[in-house]
PDB file of C-alpha atoms in Angstrom:
ATOM      1  CA  MET A   1      24.837 -10.329  -6.990  1.00 51.00           C
ATOM      2  CA  PHE A   2      21.530 -11.264  -8.542  1.00 64.00           C
ATOM      3  CA  GLU A   3      22.543 -14.588  -9.859  1.00 74.00           C
ATOM      4  CA  TRP A   4      20.871 -16.592  -7.069  1.00 77.00           C
ATOM      5  CA  PHE A   5      17.672 -14.438  -7.551  1.00 81.00           C
ATOM      6  CA  SER A   6      17.553 -14.822 -11.288  1.00 79.00           C
ATOM      7  CA  GLU A   7      17.744 -18.762 -10.956  1.00 82.00           C
ATOM      8  CA  LEU A   8      14.448 -18.773  -8.860  1.00 86.00           C
ATOM      9  CA  SER A   9      11.036 -19.382 -10.402  1.00 89.00           C
ATOM     10  CA  HIS A  10       9.364 -16.253 -11.343  1.00 89.00           C
ATOM     11  CA  VAL A  11       6.613 -17.016  -8.636  1.00 92.00           C
ATOM     12  CA  TYR A  12       9.289 -17.097  -5.941  1.00 93.00           C
ATOM     13  CA  GLN A  13      10.831 -13.909  -7.356  1.00 93.00           C
ATOM     14  CA  ALA A  14       7.460 -12.168  -7.115  1.00 94.00           C
ATOM     15  CA  LEU A  15       6.995 -13.413  -3.603  1.00 95.00           C
ATOM     16  CA  ILE A  16      10.461 -12.065  -2.516  1.00 95.00           C
ATOM     17  CA  ALA A  17       9.673  -8.729  -4.201  1.00 95.00           C
ATOM     18  CA  GLY A  18       6.291  -8.498  -2.354  1.00 96.00           C
ATOM     19  CA  LEU A  19       7.927  -9.378   0.970  1.00 97.00           C
ATOM     20  CA  PHE A  20      10.467  -6.491   0.185  1.00 96.00           C
ATOM     21  CA  THR A  21       7.758  -3.968  -0.510  1.00 96.00           C
ATOM     22  CA  TRP A  22       5.903  -5.118   2.583  1.00 96.00           C
ATOM     23  CA  SER A  23       9.017  -4.610   4.696  1.00 96.00           C
ATOM     24  CA  MET A  24       9.321  -1.067   3.391  1.00 95.00           C
ATOM     25  CA  THR A  25       5.814  -0.453   4.644  1.00 95.00           C
ATOM     26  CA  ALA A  26       6.726  -1.842   8.037  1.00 96.00           C
ATOM     27  CA  LEU A  27       9.726   0.452   8.038  1.00 95.00           C
ATOM     28  CA  GLY A  28       7.550   3.415   7.465  1.00 92.00           C
ATOM     29  CA  ALA A  29       5.088   2.187  10.179  1.00 93.00           C
ATOM     30  CA  ALA A  30       7.960   1.995  12.543  1.00 95.00           C
ATOM     31  CA  VAL A  31       8.342   5.828  12.516  1.00 92.00           C
ATOM     32  CA  VAL A  32       5.510   5.655  15.107  1.00 90.00           C
ATOM     33  CA  PHE A  33       8.158   4.685  17.744  1.00 92.00           C
ATOM     34  CA  LEU A  34      10.145   7.825  16.997  1.00 89.00           C
ATOM     35  CA  VAL A  35       7.433  10.562  16.603  1.00 81.00           C
ATOM     36  CA  ARG A  36       3.868  11.095  17.491  1.00 72.00           C
ATOM     37  CA  THR A  37       2.757  13.238  14.560  1.00 73.00           C
ATOM     38  CA  VAL A  38       4.076  13.843  11.082  1.00 71.00           C
ATOM     39  CA  ASN A  39       4.871  17.110   9.485  1.00 77.00           C
ATOM     40  CA  ASN A  40       1.967  17.815   6.949  1.00 80.00           C
ATOM     41  CA  LYS A  41       4.452  19.409   4.397  1.00 86.00           C
ATOM     42  CA  LEU A  42       6.556  16.076   4.465  1.00 83.00           C
ATOM     43  CA  LEU A  43       3.367  13.901   4.394  1.00 82.00           C
ATOM     44  CA  ASN A  44       1.768  15.837   1.420  1.00 87.00           C
ATOM     45  CA  THR A  45       5.115  15.823  -0.495  1.00 89.00           C
ATOM     46  CA  MET A  46       5.538  12.131   0.182  1.00 85.00           C
ATOM     47  CA  GLN A  47       2.024  11.323  -0.985  1.00 86.00           C
ATOM     48  CA  GLY A  48       2.752  13.296  -4.193  1.00 91.00           C
ATOM     49  CA  PHE A  49       5.923  11.340  -4.627  1.00 91.00           C
ATOM     50  CA  ALA A  50       4.069   8.075  -4.225  1.00 88.00           C
ATOM     51  CA  ALA A  51       1.675   9.116  -6.815  1.00 91.00           C
ATOM     52  CA  GLY A  52       4.480   9.989  -9.257  1.00 93.00           C
ATOM     53  CA  VAL A  53       6.071   6.732  -8.877  1.00 90.00           C
ATOM     54  CA  MET A  54       2.727   4.878  -9.481  1.00 90.00           C
ATOM     55  CA  ILE A  55       2.033   6.991 -12.586  1.00 93.00           C
ATOM     56  CA  ALA A  56       5.483   6.262 -14.034  1.00 92.00           C
ATOM     57  CA  ALA A  57       5.418   2.540 -13.169  1.00 88.00           C
ATOM     58  CA  SER A  58       2.030   2.332 -14.768  1.00 90.00           C
ATOM     59  CA  PHE A  59       3.358   3.311 -18.051  1.00 91.00           C
ATOM     60  CA  TRP A  60       6.878   2.245 -18.334  1.00 87.00           C
ATOM     61  CA  SER A  61       6.731  -1.055 -16.414  1.00 85.00           C
ATOM     62  CA  LEU A  62       3.132  -2.112 -17.304  1.00 89.00           C
ATOM     63  CA  LEU A  63       1.359  -0.444 -20.267  1.00 91.00           C
ATOM     64  CA  ALA A  64       4.334  -0.043 -22.541  1.00 89.00           C
ATOM     65  CA  PRO A  65       5.310  -3.788 -22.156  1.00 87.00           C
ATOM     66  CA  ALA A  66       1.582  -4.703 -22.673  1.00 89.00           C
ATOM     67  CA  LEU A  67       1.617  -2.899 -26.003  1.00 90.00           C
ATOM     68  CA  GLU A  68       4.846  -4.560 -26.994  1.00 86.00           C
ATOM     69  CA  PHE A  69       3.771  -8.101 -26.106  1.00 83.00           C
ATOM     70  CA  SER A  70       0.463  -7.520 -28.058  1.00 84.00           C
ATOM     71  CA  GLU A  71       2.242  -6.398 -31.106  1.00 83.00           C
ATOM     72  CA  LYS A  72       4.687  -9.260 -31.132  1.00 79.00           C
ATOM     73  CA  ALA A  73       1.765 -11.728 -30.675  1.00 73.00           C
ATOM     74  CA  GLY A  74       0.196 -10.369 -33.915  1.00 75.00           C
ATOM     75  CA  GLN A  75      -2.782  -8.783 -32.058  1.00 77.00           C
ATOM     76  CA  ILE A  76      -4.278  -5.306 -32.429  1.00 83.00           C
ATOM     77  CA  ALA A  77      -1.629  -3.582 -30.122  1.00 82.00           C
ATOM     78  CA  TRP A  78      -3.998  -1.330 -28.315  1.00 88.00           C
ATOM     79  CA  MET A  79      -6.792  -3.675 -27.754  1.00 92.00           C
ATOM     80  CA  PRO A  80      -5.477  -5.866 -24.873  1.00 91.00           C
ATOM     81  CA  ALA A  81      -3.959  -2.762 -23.145  1.00 92.00           C
ATOM     82  CA  ALA A  82      -7.121  -0.623 -23.458  1.00 95.00           C
ATOM     83  CA  THR A  83      -9.346  -3.558 -22.325  1.00 95.00           C
ATOM     84  CA  GLY A  84      -7.156  -4.504 -19.338  1.00 94.00           C
ATOM     85  CA  PHE A  85      -6.558  -1.010 -18.367  1.00 96.00           C
ATOM     86  CA  LEU A  86     -10.352  -0.273 -17.938  1.00 97.00           C
ATOM     87  CA  LEU A  87     -11.043  -3.511 -16.370  1.00 95.00           C
ATOM     88  CA  GLY A  88      -8.285  -2.714 -13.664  1.00 93.00           C
ATOM     89  CA  GLY A  89     -10.007   0.593 -12.803  1.00 94.00           C
ATOM     90  CA  PHE A  90     -13.418  -0.980 -12.610  1.00 94.00           C
ATOM     91  CA  PHE A  91     -12.019  -3.772 -10.408  1.00 90.00           C
ATOM     92  CA  ILE A  92     -10.773  -1.270  -7.790  1.00 90.00           C
ATOM     93  CA  ARG A  93     -13.952   0.726  -8.081  1.00 90.00           C
ATOM     94  CA  GLY A  94     -15.893  -2.461  -7.226  1.00 89.00           C
ATOM     95  CA  LEU A  95     -13.774  -3.078  -4.243  1.00 85.00           C
ATOM     96  CA  ASP A  96     -14.231   0.513  -3.265  1.00 84.00           C
ATOM     97  CA  VAL A  97     -17.936   0.248  -3.275  1.00 84.00           C
ATOM     98  CA  VAL A  98     -18.015  -3.173  -1.428  1.00 81.00           C
ATOM     99  CA  ILE A  99     -15.369  -2.845   1.213  1.00 81.00           C
ATOM    100  CA  PRO A 100     -15.907  -0.399   4.031  1.00 79.00           C
ATOM    101  CA  HIS A 101     -12.977   1.987   4.499  1.00 71.00           C
ATOM    102  CA  MET A 102     -11.833   5.494   5.594  1.00 68.00           C
ATOM    103  CA  HIS A 103      -9.136   7.734   4.181  1.00 66.00           C
ATOM    104  CA  ALA A 104      -6.963   9.368   6.757  1.00 61.00           C
ATOM    105  CA  HIS A 105      -7.729  12.839   5.357  1.00 59.00           C
ATOM    106  CA  ALA A 106     -11.380  12.403   4.450  1.00 55.00           C
ATOM    107  CA  SER A 107     -13.582  15.519   5.087  1.00 51.00           C
ATOM    108  CA  PRO A 108     -15.945  15.404   8.032  1.00 48.00           C
ATOM    109  CA  GLY A 109     -18.986  14.768   5.905  1.00 48.00           C
ATOM    110  CA  HIS A 110     -17.287  11.811   3.940  1.00 52.00           C
ATOM    111  CA  GLN A 111     -15.712   9.721   6.579  1.00 63.00           C
ATOM    112  CA  THR A 112     -16.620   6.338   5.586  1.00 72.00           C
ATOM    113  CA  GLU A 113     -16.694   4.860   2.118  1.00 67.00           C
ATOM    114  CA  GLY A 114     -18.019   1.513   0.990  1.00 66.00           C
ATOM    115  CA  ARG A 115     -20.645  -0.514   2.637  1.00 73.00           C
ATOM    116  CA  LYS A 116     -22.021   0.792   5.941  1.00 77.00           C
ATOM    117  CA  SER A 117     -20.415  -0.845   8.955  1.00 74.00           C
ATOM    118  CA  ASN A 118     -19.673  -0.591  12.614  1.00 72.00           C
ATOM    119  CA  LEU A 119     -15.818  -1.123  12.237  1.00 71.00           C
ATOM    120  CA  LYS A 120     -13.608   1.008  14.310  1.00 76.00           C
ATOM    121  CA  LYS A 121     -11.692   3.876  12.637  1.00 72.00           C
ATOM    122  CA  SER A 122      -8.493   2.224  12.903  1.00 74.00           C
ATOM    123  CA  THR A 123      -9.747  -0.917  11.028  1.00 79.00           C
ATOM    124  CA  LEU A 124     -11.317   1.332   8.369  1.00 78.00           C
ATOM    125  CA  LEU A 125      -7.974   3.149   7.979  1.00 77.00           C
ATOM    126  CA  LEU A 126      -6.229  -0.123   7.513  1.00 80.00           C
ATOM    127  CA  LEU A 127      -8.715  -1.330   4.843  1.00 83.00           C
ATOM    128  CA  ALA A 128      -8.201   1.906   2.970  1.00 80.00           C
ATOM    129  CA  ILE A 129      -4.464   1.452   2.678  1.00 81.00           C
ATOM    130  CA  THR A 130      -4.989  -2.320   1.922  1.00 85.00           C
ATOM    131  CA  LEU A 131      -7.079  -1.578  -1.022  1.00 84.00           C
ATOM    132  CA  HIS A 132      -4.341   0.762  -2.338  1.00 81.00           C
ATOM    133  CA  ASN A 133      -1.776  -2.083  -1.959  1.00 89.00           C
ATOM    134  CA  ILE A 134      -3.574  -4.616  -4.019  1.00 91.00           C
ATOM    135  CA  PRO A 135      -2.720  -3.240  -7.369  1.00 90.00           C
ATOM    136  CA  GLU A 136       0.903  -2.825  -6.351  1.00 91.00           C
ATOM    137  CA  GLY A 137       0.915  -6.529  -5.544  1.00 92.00           C
ATOM    138  CA  LEU A 138      -0.594  -7.328  -8.858  1.00 90.00           C
ATOM    139  CA  ALA A 139       1.860  -5.065 -10.723  1.00 90.00           C
ATOM    140  CA  LEU A 140       4.787  -6.987  -9.169  1.00 92.00           C
ATOM    141  CA  GLY A 141       3.336 -10.268  -9.899  1.00 91.00           C
ATOM    142  CA  VAL A 142       2.665  -9.650 -13.577  1.00 89.00           C
ATOM    143  CA  ALA A 143       6.050  -7.918 -13.971  1.00 88.00           C
ATOM    144  CA  PHE A 144       7.925 -10.849 -12.764  1.00 91.00           C
ATOM    145  CA  GLY A 145       5.580 -13.332 -14.472  1.00 87.00           C
ATOM    146  CA  ALA A 146       6.235 -11.569 -17.757  1.00 84.00           C
ATOM    147  CA  ILE A 147      10.159 -12.143 -17.524  1.00 83.00           C
ATOM    148  CA  GLY A 148       9.836 -15.521 -19.130  1.00 72.00           C
ATOM    149  CA  HIS A 149       8.115 -14.126 -22.156  1.00 70.00           C
ATOM    150  CA  ALA A 150      10.383 -11.208 -22.615  1.00 64.00           C
ATOM    151  CA  THR A 151      12.926 -11.154 -25.454  1.00 49.00           C
ATOM    152  CA  GLY A 152      15.434  -8.796 -23.881  1.00 53.00           C
ATOM    153  CA  GLU A 153      17.880  -9.431 -20.956  1.00 58.00           C
ATOM    154  CA  GLY A 154      16.781  -6.493 -18.985  1.00 69.00           C
ATOM    155  CA  ALA A 155      13.256  -7.717 -18.041  1.00 77.00           C
ATOM    156  CA  LEU A 156      14.420  -8.996 -14.798  1.00 83.00           C
ATOM    157  CA  MET A 157      16.073  -5.780 -13.751  1.00 83.00           C
ATOM    158  CA  ALA A 158      13.053  -3.836 -14.971  1.00 82.00           C
ATOM    159  CA  ALA A 159      10.871  -5.916 -12.532  1.00 86.00           C
ATOM    160  CA  VAL A 160      13.368  -5.231  -9.757  1.00 88.00           C
ATOM    161  CA  GLY A 161      13.376  -1.532 -10.499  1.00 86.00           C
ATOM    162  CA  LEU A 162       9.539  -1.800 -10.134  1.00 88.00           C
ATOM    163  CA  ALA A 163       9.935  -3.447  -6.800  1.00 91.00           C
ATOM    164  CA  ILE A 164      12.400  -0.800  -5.693  1.00 89.00           C
ATOM    165  CA  GLY A 165      10.166   1.950  -6.665  1.00 86.00           C
ATOM    166  CA  ILE A 166       7.128   0.593  -5.124  1.00 90.00           C
ATOM    167  CA  GLY A 167       9.208  -0.151  -1.881  1.00 91.00           C
ATOM    168  CA  ILE A 168      10.344   3.471  -1.718  1.00 87.00           C
ATOM    169  CA  GLN A 169       6.916   4.863  -1.961  1.00 84.00           C
ATOM    170  CA  ASN A 170       5.579   2.349   0.509  1.00 90.00           C
ATOM    171  CA  ILE A 171       7.577   3.982   3.370  1.00 89.00           C
ATOM    172  CA  PRO A 172       5.432   7.088   3.687  1.00 83.00           C
ATOM    173  CA  GLU A 173       2.288   4.982   3.284  1.00 84.00           C
ATOM    174  CA  GLY A 174       3.266   3.059   6.437  1.00 88.00           C
ATOM    175  CA  THR A 175       3.840   6.222   8.249  1.00 87.00           C
ATOM    176  CA  ALA A 176       0.672   7.833   7.098  1.00 82.00           C
ATOM    177  CA  LEU A 177      -1.346   4.870   8.482  1.00 84.00           C
ATOM    178  CA  SER A 178       0.450   4.301  11.758  1.00 89.00           C
ATOM    179  CA  LEU A 179       0.665   7.800  13.088  1.00 85.00           C
ATOM    180  CA  PRO A 180      -3.066   8.639  12.672  1.00 82.00           C
ATOM    181  CA  ILE A 181      -3.983   5.357  14.317  1.00 85.00           C
ATOM    182  CA  HIS A 182      -1.611   6.121  17.294  1.00 86.00           C
ATOM    183  CA  GLY A 183      -3.074   9.609  17.524  1.00 79.00           C
ATOM    184  CA  ASP A 184      -6.548   8.024  17.701  1.00 78.00           C
ATOM    185  CA  GLY A 185      -5.594   6.235  20.991  1.00 82.00           C
ATOM    186  CA  LYS A 186      -3.931   2.950  19.978  1.00 85.00           C
ATOM    187  CA  SER A 187      -0.647   2.009  21.434  1.00 90.00           C
ATOM    188  CA  LYS A 188       2.553   2.362  19.472  1.00 92.00           C
ATOM    189  CA  TRP A 189       2.696  -1.329  18.971  1.00 93.00           C
ATOM    190  CA  GLN A 190      -0.862  -1.595  17.845  1.00 91.00           C
ATOM    191  CA  ALA A 191      -0.382   1.340  15.475  1.00 90.00           C
ATOM    192  CA  PHE A 192       2.806  -0.305  13.993  1.00 94.00           C
ATOM    193  CA  ASN A 193       1.011  -3.645  13.433  1.00 93.00           C
ATOM    194  CA  PHE A 194      -1.866  -1.985  11.645  1.00 89.00           C
ATOM    195  CA  GLY A 195       0.564  -0.039   9.498  1.00 89.00           C
ATOM    196  CA  GLN A 196       2.628  -3.175   8.488  1.00 93.00           C
ATOM    197  CA  ALA A 197      -0.468  -5.286   8.156  1.00 92.00           C
ATOM    198  CA  SER A 198      -1.844  -3.061   5.294  1.00 88.00           C
ATOM    199  CA  ALA A 199       0.943  -4.294   2.924  1.00 93.00           C
ATOM    200  CA  LEU A 200       0.584  -8.029   3.627  1.00 94.00           C
ATOM    201  CA  VAL A 201      -1.684  -8.139   0.492  1.00 94.00           C
ATOM    202  CA  GLU A 202       1.306  -7.231  -1.598  1.00 95.00           C
ATOM    203  CA  PRO A 203       3.179 -10.615  -1.420  1.00 96.00           C
ATOM    204  CA  ILE A 204      -0.069 -12.400  -1.641  1.00 96.00           C
ATOM    205  CA  PHE A 205      -1.235 -10.695  -4.790  1.00 94.00           C
ATOM    206  CA  ALA A 206       2.314 -10.709  -6.335  1.00 95.00           C
ATOM    207  CA  VAL A 207       2.175 -14.558  -6.200  1.00 95.00           C
ATOM    208  CA  ILE A 208      -1.402 -14.550  -7.629  1.00 93.00           C
ATOM    209  CA  GLY A 209      -0.322 -12.316 -10.414  1.00 90.00           C
ATOM    210  CA  ALA A 210       2.845 -14.197 -11.240  1.00 91.00           C
ATOM    211  CA  ALA A 211       1.127 -17.630 -11.192  1.00 91.00           C
ATOM    212  CA  ALA A 212      -1.768 -16.359 -13.422  1.00 87.00           C
ATOM    213  CA  ILE A 213       0.704 -15.245 -16.126  1.00 85.00           C
ATOM    214  CA  LEU A 214       2.633 -18.583 -15.968  1.00 81.00           C
ATOM    215  CA  LEU A 215      -0.548 -20.725 -16.179  1.00 82.00           C
ATOM    216  CA  VAL A 216      -2.305 -18.581 -18.929  1.00 79.00           C
ATOM    217  CA  THR A 217       0.262 -16.994 -21.057  1.00 76.00           C
ATOM    218  CA  PRO A 218      -2.399 -15.201 -23.299  1.00 80.00           C
ATOM    219  CA  LEU A 219      -3.484 -13.082 -20.343  1.00 82.00           C
ATOM    220  CA  LEU A 220      -0.056 -11.375 -20.126  1.00 86.00           C
ATOM    221  CA  PRO A 221      -0.872  -8.126 -22.005  1.00 89.00           C
ATOM    222  CA  TYR A 222      -4.219  -7.887 -20.306  1.00 91.00           C
ATOM    223  CA  ALA A 223      -2.774  -8.463 -16.912  1.00 90.00           C
ATOM    224  CA  LEU A 224      -0.173  -5.869 -17.288  1.00 90.00           C
ATOM    225  CA  ALA A 225      -2.651  -3.286 -18.344  1.00 93.00           C
ATOM    226  CA  PHE A 226      -5.007  -4.503 -15.632  1.00 92.00           C
ATOM    227  CA  ALA A 227      -2.397  -3.758 -12.952  1.00 91.00           C
ATOM    228  CA  ALA A 228      -1.769  -0.355 -14.568  1.00 93.00           C
ATOM    229  CA  GLY A 229      -5.500   0.662 -14.567  1.00 94.00           C
ATOM    230  CA  ALA A 230      -5.887  -0.423 -10.954  1.00 91.00           C
ATOM    231  CA  MET A 231      -2.828   1.753  -9.967  1.00 91.00           C
ATOM    232  CA  ILE A 232      -4.002   4.797 -11.844  1.00 94.00           C
ATOM    233  CA  PHE A 233      -7.412   4.593 -10.213  1.00 93.00           C
ATOM    234  CA  VAL A 234      -5.781   4.522  -6.760  1.00 89.00           C
ATOM    235  CA  VAL A 235      -3.620   7.402  -7.776  1.00 91.00           C
ATOM    236  CA  VAL A 236      -6.431   9.592  -9.073  1.00 91.00           C
ATOM    237  CA  GLU A 237      -9.023   8.640  -6.468  1.00 86.00           C
ATOM    238  CA  GLU A 238      -6.879   8.602  -3.458  1.00 83.00           C
ATOM    239  CA  LEU A 239      -3.152   9.794  -3.545  1.00 86.00           C
ATOM    240  CA  ILE A 240      -3.441  12.991  -5.528  1.00 90.00           C
ATOM    241  CA  PRO A 241      -6.564  14.462  -3.679  1.00 89.00           C
ATOM    242  CA  GLU A 242      -5.023  13.513  -0.170  1.00 84.00           C
ATOM    243  CA  SER A 243      -1.677  15.191  -1.226  1.00 87.00           C
ATOM    244  CA  GLN A 244      -3.638  18.313  -2.325  1.00 87.00           C
ATOM    245  CA  SER A 245      -5.959  18.486   0.525  1.00 82.00           C
ATOM    246  CA  GLY A 246      -3.767  20.802   2.616  1.00 78.00           C
ATOM    247  CA  GLU A 247      -1.854  23.982   2.095  1.00 84.00           C
ATOM    248  CA  ASN A 248       1.028  22.377   0.509  1.00 87.00           C
ATOM    249  CA  THR A 249      -0.166  21.726  -3.004  1.00 90.00           C
ATOM    250  CA  ASP A 250       3.102  23.015  -4.727  1.00 93.00           C
ATOM    251  CA  LEU A 251       5.261  20.854  -2.641  1.00 93.00           C
ATOM    252  CA  ALA A 252       2.941  17.822  -3.350  1.00 92.00           C
ATOM    253  CA  THR A 253       3.058  18.535  -7.025  1.00 95.00           C
ATOM    254  CA  LEU A 254       6.788  18.759  -6.981  1.00 95.00           C
ATOM    255  CA  GLY A 255       6.944  15.491  -5.029  1.00 93.00           C
ATOM    256  CA  LEU A 256       4.882  13.913  -7.786  1.00 94.00           C
ATOM    257  CA  MET A 257       7.250  15.001 -10.400  1.00 96.00           C
ATOM    258  CA  VAL A 258      10.442  13.748  -8.405  1.00 95.00           C
ATOM    259  CA  GLY A 259       8.630  10.393  -7.842  1.00 91.00           C
ATOM    260  CA  PHE A 260       7.664  10.143 -11.531  1.00 94.00           C
ATOM    261  CA  THR A 261      11.317  11.086 -12.607  1.00 95.00           C
ATOM    262  CA  ILE A 262      12.939   8.651 -10.151  1.00 91.00           C
ATOM    263  CA  MET A 263      10.686   5.719 -11.336  1.00 88.00           C
ATOM    264  CA  MET A 264      11.203   6.641 -14.924  1.00 90.00           C
ATOM    265  CA  ILE A 265      15.069   6.534 -14.401  1.00 89.00           C
ATOM    266  CA  LEU A 266      14.779   3.352 -12.471  1.00 84.00           C
ATOM    267  CA  ASP A 267      12.825   1.528 -15.137  1.00 81.00           C
ATOM    268  CA  VAL A 268      14.682   2.869 -18.206  1.00 81.00           C
ATOM    269  CA  SER A 269      18.154   2.510 -16.801  1.00 81.00           C
ATOM    270  CA  LEU A 270      17.475  -0.956 -15.315  1.00 75.00           C
ATOM    271  CA  GLY A 271      15.267  -2.276 -18.077  1.00 62.00           C
TER     272      GLY A 271
END
């Protein structure tokens, strides 16, 4: 089934994976054609689920391989992982400061983050989710770029498992963006287009990540850890606070645990 896919270059594999995760976001955004509002219990649970997926992926799909590659290269195993992880967090923090954006469930006194601007609310919401999706695209790229340097035969399936996990958690992200934008007065088509557009950065950064690994092999453990650090920053700064912002904290926490478990199973069984 995956024979044709395995014969492609790793950059094309990363592109296809990024297009898949983008399509899952579009699927979630399409919910706006069916309903006008989303149940807060479901939304908070799915936000927790997304956080769990990203936490598990950060370790099993990114940090653990980074440590393994460093050790096999004769380096201090923790050095590239620690350096890349911190740089990934600082990178997203930098974007957070520079790019104006707004989270859907921001408190009234903290509506806009980043540089001051006169952008519309819908654009600010789009930029917030787009920032979230950049590390996911990078994670896909470095995971597929790392296949050529792996010693085991399960590297491709592990990368595919990562794409599946990210794709699953992208569905509620698309919904969480399109519904508030529609509720703010945009048409359903406009809300859908904003929702799906937020994930267009994923195939772009997936290609960038894979190409960087193929061109500069020594970057591999740093890049894997960089993507992990960027994802963890998003989880702690955005996903967990938003999932816990309502009255459904227990459901959100259970959703996180389920998401973590499913991603762990995907990575370990496929990898």
